[in-house]
């Protein structure tokens, strides 16, 4: 097979190959995740809600599904936190320098 | 000029296939001769696909993981609001709704947040009852906390951040005049559940009250399970009648909250990217629609040797299909690798918010063939459609005029 033919075949098959590879890999990952379902269910029964531990940031809203409607500073239900959670950049660490000085050096 | 001379296209049925592959081969040769233009177009398109695909993949994965745990959440949660702010419930409140018909179980819950200066972030303190579930499948190390023994289980991310191992004791900073007892770490959650437990400290209800500075008997909220899920709405209404001023949250609403939360965030990120995407598309259109002098001469020669307008039109469409298909494939693979194996650096904070204690668990892809094909068609079809106008302009060139320049 000549080089242009191989190149042509690669370009024509690139999209179906990419779609198939991604779909197969995703399916395998989902099957793997399904094995953790009993552990997830056991933990979820003990937690206040099934919210993900993603942004516990400045608004102290770790469980937005339970708290958002009455949350301070929320612009609307489920809206991203304007500052600092939800932003691309976190606030500077210096902002907490004073807080650190007031508290113990280590929590432990 | 034309090293890869195509098979002469013909209308005869027997030679249709060879004519088609000849045109495809010619299109590939033409792309090779104008490599820089093809790379610029394909690269721009791949970037757009990667950005849009990554946002969609990440949003779907987050929503699915939140939904995965929803089935284990109580049917109804009752909270008190005072002056529009969440307030504590008491034993008396629990007693007033204990006898509602249809309520199978009612559990007072104690939970809240604590700022740890050492981490410069909040942790979630959750009072827990070991009878609720067997935690062994969810633990990577140790055992469940025994009631009244001042023991705790923490998320693996938090344990690493604090440098804790099973057997260590942790004295949390007090939130009230009464200091809380040191809590002994008896177990850490597995990485599989880190998306839910990264910042969690699970301990006994009394310990949670002491750590959070709550008075004895105080309750953060009440979790109800309903015997018949169809009666959830009736139970919620009865709770509101018996405890006016409370907020009742039904489990069914959580799915909508997740769809709203992550869908809106994805929409905002995509909306913020629109100017960049438009600029890229305009650039691509400009590059695709401009016919260079060399390209015009090439088309003129093809027409002079007998190529029809249809042949040239098809060869240009094949060029667009090859570039669009390959760029979309590259974009999809880049989006997938960016979000899942790499953890979406740069994109994740914009979509999910910043946190000191980010879960370590990788996300699970939810994308399937249908979504991928839909995304690919949504990109390739308009791209090929946009290429028809310049292709038509190329195909209808007058060969004599084009050769004269």
Short mmCIF file of C-alpha atoms in Angstrom, two decimals:
data_model
loop_
_atom_site.label_atom_id
_atom_site.label_comp_id
_atom_site.label_asym_id
_atom_site.label_seq_id
_atom_site.Cartn_x
_atom_site.Cartn_y
_atom_site.Cartn_z
CA UNK A 1 0.00 0.00 0.00
CA UNK A 2 1.40 3.40 -0.98
CA UNK A 3 2.00 6.19 1.50
CA UNK A 4 -0.75 8.46 0.12
CA UNK A 5 -3.24 5.59 0.38
CA UNK A 6 -2.24 4.95 4.00
CA UNK A 7 -2.56 8.67 4.73
CA UNK A 8 -5.95 8.77 3.05
CA UNK A 9 -7.13 5.73 5.00
CA UNK A 10 -5.93 7.26 8.27
CA UNK A 11 -7.75 10.55 7.62
CA UNK A 12 -10.97 8.83 6.55
CA UNK A 13 -10.94 6.47 9.53
CA UNK A 14 -9.76 9.04 12.12
CA UNK A 15 -13.23 10.12 13.22
CA UNK A 16 -14.89 6.67 13.44
CA UNK A 17 -11.80 5.35 15.21
CA UNK A 18 -11.76 8.23 17.71
CA UNK A 19 -15.48 7.90 18.43
CA UNK A 20 -15.21 4.12 18.91
CA UNK A 21 -12.11 4.33 21.10
CA UNK A 22 -13.60 7.01 23.36
CA UNK A 23 -16.94 5.20 23.66
CA UNK A 24 -15.26 1.90 24.53
CA UNK A 25 -12.92 3.46 27.07
CA UNK A 26 -15.78 5.39 28.66
CA UNK A 27 -17.87 2.22 28.91
CA UNK A 28 -15.03 0.37 30.63
CA UNK A 29 -14.59 3.26 33.08
CA UNK A 30 -18.32 3.28 33.86
CA UNK A 31 -18.28 -0.45 34.52
CA UNK A 32 -15.36 0.07 36.89
CA UNK A 33 -17.21 2.89 38.64
CA UNK A 34 -20.32 0.72 39.02
CA UNK A 35 -18.27 -1.63 41.20
CA UNK A 36 -17.93 1.21 43.70
CA UNK A 37 -21.71 1.71 43.90
CA UNK A 38 -22.15 -0.19 47.23
CA UNK A 39 -19.47 1.99 48.82
CA UNK A 40 -21.06 5.16 47.45
CA UNK A 41 -24.49 4.12 48.74
CA UNK A 42 -23.07 3.31 52.19
CA UNK A 43 -21.40 6.72 52.45
CA UNK A 44 -24.36 8.65 51.04
CA UNK A 45 -26.63 7.29 53.80
CA UNK A 46 -24.35 8.91 56.39
CA UNK A 47 -23.89 12.27 54.68
CA UNK A 48 -26.28 15.24 54.75
CA UNK A 49 -26.76 15.07 50.97
CA UNK A 50 -25.26 13.57 47.83
CA UNK A 51 -23.58 16.85 46.87
CA UNK A 52 -20.02 16.49 45.65
CA UNK A 53 -17.16 17.81 47.78
CA UNK A 54 -16.15 20.37 45.20
CA UNK A 55 -16.42 23.89 46.48
CA UNK A 56 -16.68 24.34 50.20
CA UNK A 57 -15.09 27.76 49.71
CA UNK A 58 -15.92 31.10 51.17
CA UNK A 59 -19.69 30.77 51.41
CA UNK A 60 -19.54 27.69 53.61
CA UNK A 61 -21.89 25.96 51.22
CA UNK A 62 -20.72 22.43 50.88
CA UNK A 63 -24.27 21.15 50.42
CA UNK A 64 -25.82 23.55 47.92
CA UNK A 65 -28.83 21.33 47.28
CA UNK A 66 -29.86 21.81 50.92
CA UNK A 67 -28.63 25.34 51.42
CA UNK A 68 -28.77 27.39 48.24
CA UNK A 69 -32.28 28.80 48.58
CA UNK A 70 -31.39 30.40 51.89
CA UNK A 71 -27.73 31.06 51.31
CA UNK A 72 -26.10 34.35 51.99
CA UNK A 73 -24.83 36.14 48.88
CA UNK A 74 -26.35 33.71 46.39
CA UNK A 75 -27.41 35.53 43.24
CA UNK A 76 -29.87 32.77 42.42
CA UNK A 77 -30.49 29.09 42.94
CA UNK A 78 -27.46 27.05 41.95
CA UNK A 79 -25.61 30.03 40.52
CA UNK A 80 -21.84 29.80 40.73
CA UNK A 81 -20.19 31.65 43.57
CA UNK A 82 -18.99 34.96 42.24
CA UNK A 83 -16.08 35.31 44.59
CA UNK A 84 -13.98 33.40 45.25
CA UNK A 85 -15.56 29.99 44.66
CA UNK A 86 -16.56 29.40 41.09
CA UNK A 87 -13.98 31.76 39.74
CA UNK A 88 -11.12 30.69 37.57
CA UNK A 89 -8.67 32.08 40.09
CA UNK A 90 -8.69 31.54 43.83
CA UNK A 91 -8.13 34.51 46.15
CA UNK A 92 -4.55 35.20 47.19
CA UNK A 93 -3.32 33.13 50.13
CA UNK A 94 -2.23 36.36 51.85
CA UNK A 95 -5.92 37.05 52.47
CA UNK A 96 -5.83 34.48 55.27
CA UNK A 97 -2.52 35.47 56.83
CA UNK A 98 -4.26 37.23 59.69
CA UNK A 99 -6.65 34.30 60.20
CA UNK A 100 -3.74 31.89 60.46
CA UNK A 101 -2.04 34.06 63.05
CA UNK A 102 -5.16 34.07 65.23
CA UNK A 103 -5.60 30.30 65.13
CA UNK A 104 -3.27 27.55 66.27
CA UNK A 105 -0.22 26.92 64.13
CA UNK A 106 -1.58 23.49 63.22
CA UNK A 107 -5.02 22.08 63.87
CA UNK A 108 -3.51 18.91 65.12
CA UNK B 1 1.44 20.54 -10.56
CA UNK B 2 -0.86 17.58 -10.19
CA UNK B 3 1.29 14.63 -9.20
CA UNK B 4 -1.70 12.68 -7.91
CA UNK B 5 -3.69 12.70 -11.11
CA UNK B 6 -7.16 11.36 -10.27
CA UNK B 7 -8.98 8.71 -12.20
CA UNK B 8 -11.10 10.46 -14.77
CA UNK B 9 -14.48 10.99 -13.13
CA UNK B 10 -17.27 9.50 -15.14
CA UNK B 11 -21.01 9.24 -14.88
CA UNK B 12 -20.97 5.55 -15.79
CA UNK B 13 -22.19 3.38 -12.85
CA UNK B 14 -19.34 0.86 -13.17
CA UNK B 15 -16.69 3.51 -12.67
CA UNK B 16 -18.48 5.59 -10.01
CA UNK B 17 -16.52 4.05 -7.15
CA UNK B 18 -13.13 4.52 -8.77
CA UNK B 19 -14.05 8.08 -9.70
CA UNK B 20 -15.04 8.74 -6.07
CA UNK B 21 -11.83 7.33 -4.67
CA UNK B 22 -9.90 9.23 -7.34
CA UNK B 23 -11.49 12.47 -6.23
CA UNK B 24 -10.76 11.57 -2.59
CA UNK B 25 -7.15 10.91 -3.52
CA UNK B 26 -6.95 14.19 -5.39
CA UNK B 27 -8.44 16.00 -2.37
CA UNK B 28 -5.74 14.48 -0.16
CA UNK B 29 -3.05 15.57 -2.63
CA UNK B 30 -4.48 19.08 -2.70
CA UNK B 31 -4.41 19.22 1.11
CA UNK B 32 -0.79 18.11 1.03
CA UNK B 33 0.12 20.87 -1.43
CA UNK B 34 -1.53 23.47 0.82
CA UNK B 35 -0.43 21.93 4.08
CA UNK B 36 -0.12 25.14 6.11
CA UNK B 37 -3.67 26.20 5.24
CA UNK B 38 -5.03 22.76 6.09
CA UNK B 39 -3.18 22.72 9.42
CA UNK B 40 -4.40 26.23 10.31
CA UNK B 41 -8.01 25.31 9.55
CA UNK B 42 -7.87 21.88 11.16
CA UNK B 43 -6.01 23.14 14.21
CA UNK B 44 -8.54 25.92 14.84
CA UNK B 45 -11.42 23.51 14.46
CA UNK B 46 -9.78 20.94 16.73
CA UNK B 47 -9.32 23.61 19.42
CA UNK B 48 -13.00 24.57 19.26
CA UNK B 49 -14.09 20.91 19.45
CA UNK B 50 -11.71 20.26 22.36
CA UNK B 51 -13.04 23.21 24.38
CA UNK B 52 -16.74 22.52 23.77
CA UNK B 53 -16.27 18.76 24.16
CA UNK B 54 -14.34 19.12 27.41
CA UNK B 55 -17.02 21.34 28.97
CA UNK B 56 -19.75 18.85 27.98
CA UNK B 57 -17.77 15.79 29.12
CA UNK B 58 -16.92 17.39 32.47
CA UNK B 59 -20.47 18.60 33.13
CA UNK B 60 -21.97 15.20 32.35
CA UNK B 61 -19.44 13.43 34.57
CA UNK B 62 -20.11 15.74 37.54
CA UNK B 63 -23.88 15.50 37.21
CA UNK B 64 -23.73 11.70 36.94
CA UNK B 65 -21.56 11.37 40.03
CA UNK B 66 -23.92 13.56 42.05
CA UNK B 67 -26.86 11.50 40.79
CA UNK B 68 -25.08 8.24 41.62
CA UNK B 69 -25.49 8.89 45.34
CA UNK B 70 -28.95 10.44 45.14
CA UNK B 71 -30.81 7.15 45.63
CA UNK B 72 -29.38 6.79 49.15
CA UNK B 73 -30.44 10.28 50.23
CA UNK B 74 -33.50 10.61 52.55
CA UNK B 75 -36.86 11.16 50.87
CA UNK B 76 -37.50 14.37 52.80
CA UNK B 77 -35.21 16.75 54.71
CA UNK B 78 -36.71 19.26 57.15
CA UNK B 79 -34.83 22.43 58.06
CA UNK B 80 -35.82 25.46 60.12
CA UNK B 81 -35.52 28.96 58.76
CA UNK B 82 -35.45 31.98 61.05
CA UNK B 83 -35.36 35.37 59.39
CA UNK B 84 -34.62 33.64 56.11
CA UNK B 85 -31.51 31.96 57.48
CA UNK B 86 -31.06 28.29 58.42
CA UNK B 87 -31.53 27.74 62.16
CA UNK B 88 -31.37 24.80 64.53
CA UNK B 89 -34.19 22.40 65.32
CA UNK B 90 -34.77 20.85 68.73
CA UNK B 91 -36.04 17.59 70.21
CA UNK B 92 -39.52 19.14 70.48
CA UNK B 93 -39.65 19.69 66.72
CA UNK B 94 -38.72 16.08 66.08
CA UNK B 95 -41.45 14.91 68.42
CA UNK B 96 -44.10 17.00 66.58
CA UNK B 97 -43.53 15.26 63.27
CA UNK B 98 -42.67 11.82 64.62
CA UNK B 99 -46.20 10.51 64.32
CA UNK B 100 -46.99 11.53 60.73
CA UNK B 101 -48.62 8.70 58.80
CA UNK B 102 -46.45 7.32 56.04
CA UNK B 103 -43.14 8.29 57.65
CA UNK B 104 -41.11 5.11 58.01
CA UNK B 105 -38.05 6.52 59.79
CA UNK B 106 -37.01 9.90 61.13
CA UNK B 107 -33.43 10.72 62.00
CA UNK B 108 -32.23 13.92 63.62
CA UNK B 109 -28.94 14.93 61.98
CA UNK B 110 -26.10 17.05 63.25
CA UNK B 111 -23.68 18.54 60.75
CA UNK B 112 -21.97 21.79 59.92
CA UNK B 113 -18.77 23.44 58.84
CA UNK B 114 -15.56 24.24 60.64
CA UNK B 115 -12.78 26.51 59.40
CA UNK B 116 -9.37 24.97 59.90
CA UNK B 117 -6.71 27.70 59.91
CA UNK B 118 -4.05 25.04 59.35
CA UNK B 119 -5.67 24.24 55.99
CA UNK B 120 -7.06 27.69 55.32
CA UNK B 121 -10.26 25.98 54.33
CA UNK B 122 -13.50 24.53 55.64
CA UNK B 123 -14.14 20.95 56.60
CA UNK B 124 -17.58 19.37 56.96
CA UNK B 125 -18.31 17.84 60.35
CA UNK B 126 -21.00 15.17 60.16
CA UNK B 127 -22.55 13.38 63.12
CA UNK B 128 -23.10 9.77 62.21
CA UNK B 129 -24.97 6.72 63.41
CA UNK B 130 -23.21 3.39 62.65
CA UNK B 131 -26.57 1.61 62.42
CA UNK B 132 -27.41 3.54 59.23
CA UNK B 133 -25.08 1.64 56.92
CA UNK B 134 -22.13 -0.71 56.89
CA UNK B 135 -19.22 1.54 55.97
CA UNK B 136 -16.68 -1.24 55.38
CA UNK B 137 -16.92 -1.16 51.55
CA UNK B 138 -16.26 2.59 51.67
CA UNK B 139 -13.16 2.49 53.89
CA UNK B 140 -9.64 2.11 52.58
CA UNK B 141 -8.17 1.77 56.01
CA UNK B 142 -9.39 1.06 59.55
CA UNK B 143 -12.98 0.62 60.78
CA UNK B 144 -16.21 2.48 61.52
CA UNK B 145 -16.30 4.91 64.45
CA UNK B 146 -17.88 3.54 67.64
CA UNK B 147 -20.60 5.71 69.23
CA UNK B 148 -19.49 7.75 72.25
CA UNK B 149 -15.82 6.74 71.88
CA UNK B 150 -14.59 10.11 70.50
CA UNK B 151 -13.59 8.47 67.24
CA UNK B 152 -13.74 9.75 63.68
CA UNK B 153 -13.40 8.74 60.05
CA UNK B 154 -12.07 11.28 57.54
CA UNK B 155 -11.80 11.58 53.78
CA UNK B 156 -8.52 10.49 52.25
CA UNK B 157 -7.82 13.98 50.87
CA UNK B 158 -8.32 15.59 54.28
CA UNK B 159 -6.23 12.91 56.02
CA UNK B 160 -3.36 13.58 53.63
CA UNK B 161 -3.72 17.35 53.96
CA UNK B 162 -3.49 17.08 57.77
CA UNK B 163 -0.87 14.33 57.70
CA UNK B 164 -3.11 11.96 59.67
CA UNK B 165 -2.88 8.18 59.77
CA UNK B 166 -5.17 5.71 61.54
CA UNK B 167 -4.49 5.86 65.29
CA UNK B 168 -3.67 9.59 65.36
CA UNK B 169 -5.70 12.03 67.47
CA UNK B 170 -6.91 15.40 66.25
CA UNK B 171 -7.83 18.33 68.48
CA UNK B 172 -10.09 20.56 66.42
CA UNK B 173 -10.17 24.31 67.11
CA UNK B 174 -13.07 25.14 69.49
CA UNK B 175 -16.12 27.05 68.27
CA UNK B 176 -17.51 27.59 71.77
CA UNK B 177 -16.33 27.96 75.35
CA UNK B 178 -16.56 24.20 75.85
CA UNK B 179 -13.58 22.56 74.17
CA UNK B 180 -14.26 19.49 72.09
CA UNK B 181 -12.49 16.25 72.99
CA UNK B 182 -9.60 15.07 70.81
CA UNK B 183 -10.95 12.70 68.15
CA UNK B 184 -9.10 9.50 67.34
CA UNK B 185 -8.83 8.58 63.67
CA UNK B 186 -10.06 5.01 63.27
CA UNK B 187 -10.63 4.90 59.52
CA UNK B 188 -10.19 6.74 56.22
CA UNK B 189 -12.59 6.69 53.31
CA UNK B 190 -11.54 5.01 50.07
CA UNK B 191 -10.55 7.04 47.02
CA UNK B 192 -13.65 5.68 45.25
CA UNK B 193 -15.86 7.84 47.47
CA UNK B 194 -13.51 10.82 47.70
CA UNK B 195 -15.81 12.91 45.51
CA UNK B 196 -18.27 12.86 48.43
CA UNK B 197 -15.93 12.69 51.41
CA UNK B 198 -12.82 14.72 50.54
CA UNK B 199 -13.53 17.31 53.26
CA UNK B 200 -15.64 15.20 55.64
CA UNK B 201 -15.00 14.36 59.28
CA UNK B 202 -17.51 11.71 60.38
CA UNK B 203 -17.91 11.32 64.15
CA UNK B 204 -20.58 10.71 66.78
CA UNK B 205 -23.51 13.15 67.10
CA UNK B 206 -22.38 14.40 70.53
CA UNK B 207 -18.82 14.94 69.33
CA UNK B 208 -20.15 16.78 66.28
CA UNK B 209 -22.18 19.10 68.56
CA UNK B 210 -19.15 19.85 70.70
CA UNK B 211 -16.91 20.50 67.70
CA UNK B 212 -19.52 22.71 66.03
CA UNK B 213 -20.38 24.54 69.24
CA UNK B 214 -24.04 23.46 69.19
CA UNK B 215 -26.05 23.16 72.44
CA UNK B 216 -26.95 19.68 73.70
CA UNK B 217 -29.96 18.27 71.87
CA UNK B 218 -29.66 20.71 68.95
CA UNK B 219 -30.41 19.29 65.51
CA UNK B 220 -29.24 20.66 62.16
CA UNK B 221 -32.04 19.01 60.21
CA UNK B 222 -34.37 16.01 60.21
CA UNK B 223 -34.11 13.25 57.62
CA UNK B 224 -37.32 11.36 56.88
CA UNK B 225 -37.82 8.23 54.82
CA UNK B 226 -41.31 7.68 53.50
CA UNK B 227 -42.93 4.24 53.25
CA UNK B 228 -44.55 5.01 49.91
CA UNK B 229 -42.55 7.40 47.70
CA UNK B 230 -45.77 8.50 46.00
CA UNK B 231 -46.84 10.04 49.34
CA UNK B 232 -43.74 12.20 49.71
CA UNK B 233 -45.59 15.36 48.69
CA UNK B 234 -48.37 14.68 51.24
CA UNK B 235 -45.83 14.02 54.00
CA UNK B 236 -44.01 17.25 53.11
CA UNK B 237 -47.27 19.20 53.33
CA UNK B 238 -48.10 17.66 56.71
CA UNK B 239 -44.64 18.55 58.04
CA UNK B 240 -45.19 22.17 57.00
CA UNK B 241 -48.57 22.21 58.77
CA UNK B 242 -47.08 20.85 62.01
CA UNK B 243 -43.88 22.88 61.87
CA UNK B 244 -44.66 26.23 60.23
CA UNK B 245 -41.55 28.13 59.20
CA UNK B 246 -39.59 25.07 58.22
CA UNK B 247 -38.21 24.32 54.79
CA UNK B 248 -38.94 20.89 53.39
CA UNK B 249 -36.65 19.53 50.68
CA UNK B 250 -37.74 16.49 48.70
CA UNK B 251 -35.23 14.10 47.16
CA UNK B 252 -36.83 14.31 43.74
CA UNK B 253 -35.86 17.98 43.57
CA UNK B 254 -32.18 17.18 43.99
CA UNK B 255 -31.89 15.84 40.44
CA UNK B 256 -33.24 19.12 39.12
CA UNK B 257 -30.84 21.08 41.33
CA UNK B 258 -27.86 19.14 39.94
CA UNK B 259 -29.05 19.56 36.36
CA UNK B 260 -29.48 23.29 36.99
CA UNK B 261 -26.22 23.77 38.84
CA UNK B 262 -23.91 22.00 36.42
CA UNK B 263 -25.89 22.86 33.29
CA UNK B 264 -25.84 26.54 34.14
CA UNK B 265 -22.15 26.50 34.95
CA UNK B 266 -21.38 24.76 31.66
CA UNK B 267 -23.54 27.30 29.86
CA UNK B 268 -21.69 30.19 31.49
CA UNK B 269 -18.29 28.78 30.57
CA UNK B 270 -19.40 28.17 26.98
CA UNK B 271 -21.00 31.63 26.80
CA UNK B 272 -17.76 33.19 28.02
CA UNK B 273 -15.94 31.31 25.25
CA UNK B 274 -18.27 32.48 22.46
CA UNK B 275 -16.20 35.52 21.38
CA UNK B 276 -13.09 33.36 21.10
CA UNK B 277 -14.99 30.64 19.23
CA UNK B 278 -16.52 33.17 16.84
CA UNK B 279 -13.14 34.76 16.17
CA UNK B 280 -11.73 31.35 15.38
CA UNK B 281 -14.61 30.47 13.06
CA UNK B 282 -14.36 33.79 11.22
CA UNK B 283 -10.65 33.18 10.74
CA UNK B 284 -11.37 29.67 9.48
CA UNK B 285 -14.02 30.96 7.09
CA UNK B 286 -11.62 33.59 5.79
CA UNK B 287 -8.94 30.97 5.20
CA UNK B 288 -11.38 28.53 3.61
CA UNK B 289 -13.06 31.00 1.29
CA UNK B 290 -9.95 32.64 -0.13
CA UNK B 291 -8.66 31.06 -3.35
CA UNK B 292 -4.97 31.61 -3.95
CA UNK B 293 -3.54 32.26 -7.40
CA UNK B 294 -1.93 28.84 -7.49
CA UNK B 295 -5.19 27.14 -6.53
CA UNK B 296 -7.06 29.06 -9.23
CA UNK B 297 -4.52 28.00 -11.83
CA UNK B 298 -4.77 24.40 -10.70
CA UNK B 299 -8.56 24.42 -11.08
CA UNK B 300 -8.24 26.03 -14.49
CA UNK B 301 -5.91 23.26 -15.65
CA UNK B 302 -8.29 20.59 -14.32
CA UNK B 303 -11.20 22.15 -16.20
CA UNK B 304 -9.09 22.49 -19.31
CA UNK B 305 -8.30 18.75 -19.24
CA UNK B 306 -11.96 17.87 -18.97
CA UNK B 307 -13.01 17.96 -15.31
CA UNK B 308 -16.62 18.95 -14.84
CA UNK B 309 -17.88 21.55 -12.36
CA UNK B 310 -19.34 18.69 -10.32
CA UNK B 311 -15.97 16.91 -10.10
CA UNK B 312 -14.26 20.03 -8.79
CA UNK B 313 -17.11 20.74 -6.38
CA UNK B 314 -16.88 17.21 -4.99
CA UNK B 315 -13.10 17.34 -4.66
CA UNK B 316 -13.42 20.55 -2.63
CA UNK B 317 -16.13 19.00 -0.44
CA UNK B 318 -13.92 15.94 0.11
CA UNK B 319 -11.12 18.30 1.20
CA UNK B 320 -13.46 19.85 3.77
CA UNK B 321 -14.62 16.40 4.92
CA UNK B 322 -11.06 15.17 5.39
CA UNK B 323 -9.99 18.28 7.31
CA UNK B 324 -13.24 18.47 9.33
CA UNK B 325 -13.28 14.76 10.18
CA UNK B 326 -9.63 14.61 11.22
CA UNK B 327 -9.85 17.86 13.21
CA UNK B 328 -13.01 16.70 15.00
CA UNK B 329 -11.37 13.39 15.85
CA UNK B 330 -8.34 15.21 17.21
CA UNK B 331 -10.54 17.62 19.19
CA UNK B 332 -12.63 14.83 20.72
CA UNK B 333 -9.58 12.85 21.77
CA UNK B 334 -7.95 16.00 23.19
CA UNK B 335 -11.11 16.86 25.16
CA UNK B 336 -11.39 13.35 26.55
CA UNK B 337 -7.73 13.16 27.59
CA UNK B 338 -7.88 16.68 29.05
CA UNK B 339 -10.92 15.92 31.23
CA UNK B 340 -10.47 12.31 32.31
CA UNK B 341 -6.85 11.14 32.44
CA UNK B 342 -5.53 14.67 33.15
CA UNK B 343 -8.39 15.86 35.41
CA UNK B 344 -9.32 18.96 33.35
CA UNK B 345 -6.57 21.33 34.55
CA UNK B 346 -7.65 24.93 34.02
CA UNK B 347 -11.23 24.01 33.25
CA UNK B 348 -12.24 22.26 36.46
CA UNK B 349 -11.91 25.31 38.75
CA UNK B 350 -13.95 27.39 36.30
CA UNK B 351 -16.75 24.84 36.24
CA UNK B 352 -16.90 23.53 39.78
CA UNK B 353 -15.47 26.27 41.96
CA UNK B 354 -12.25 26.53 43.86
CA UNK B 355 -11.63 24.60 47.03
CA UNK B 356 -8.66 23.95 49.26
CA UNK B 357 -9.58 20.28 49.59
CA UNK B 358 -10.16 19.05 46.07
CA UNK B 359 -11.22 15.43 45.77
CA UNK B 360 -8.52 13.19 44.37
CA UNK B 361 -10.85 10.74 42.67
CA UNK B 362 -10.84 10.83 38.88
CA UNK B 363 -14.13 11.56 37.17
CA UNK B 364 -16.07 8.85 35.36
CA UNK B 365 -16.86 9.52 31.70
CA UNK B 366 -20.56 9.32 30.85
CA UNK B 367 -20.18 9.98 27.14
CA UNK B 368 -21.51 7.34 24.73
CA UNK B 369 -21.51 6.73 20.98
CA UNK B 370 -24.74 8.68 20.40
CA UNK B 371 -23.40 11.82 22.09
CA UNK B 372 -20.06 11.56 20.30
CA UNK B 373 -21.68 11.11 16.89
CA UNK B 374 -24.05 14.02 17.59
CA UNK B 375 -21.12 16.23 18.59
CA UNK B 376 -19.11 15.17 15.54
CA UNK B 377 -22.04 15.82 13.20
CA UNK B 378 -22.69 19.19 14.84
CA UNK B 379 -19.13 20.20 13.92
CA UNK B 380 -18.46 18.47 10.61
CA UNK B 381 -21.81 19.20 8.93
CA UNK B 382 -21.65 23.03 9.32
CA UNK B 383 -17.95 22.97 8.41
CA UNK B 384 -18.63 21.12 5.17
CA UNK B 385 -21.69 23.32 4.59
CA UNK B 386 -19.55 26.43 4.95
CA UNK B 387 -17.06 25.04 2.45
CA UNK B 388 -19.68 24.67 -0.31
CA UNK B 389 -19.74 28.38 -1.25
CA UNK B 390 -15.97 28.65 -1.80
CA UNK B 391 -16.07 25.25 -3.50
CA UNK B 392 -18.75 26.46 -5.88
CA UNK B 393 -16.78 29.63 -6.59
CA UNK B 394 -13.77 27.47 -7.37
CA UNK B 395 -15.74 25.08 -9.53
CA UNK B 396 -17.31 27.80 -11.69
CA UNK B 397 -14.05 29.60 -12.47
CA UNK B 398 -13.54 30.35 -16.13
CA UNK B 399 -10.37 28.35 -17.00
CA UNK B 400 -9.08 30.83 -19.56
CA UNK B 401 -9.46 33.78 -17.22
CA UNK B 402 -7.93 31.86 -14.33
CA UNK B 403 -4.90 30.83 -16.35
CA UNK B 404 -4.37 34.40 -17.49
CA UNK B 405 -4.29 35.34 -13.80
#
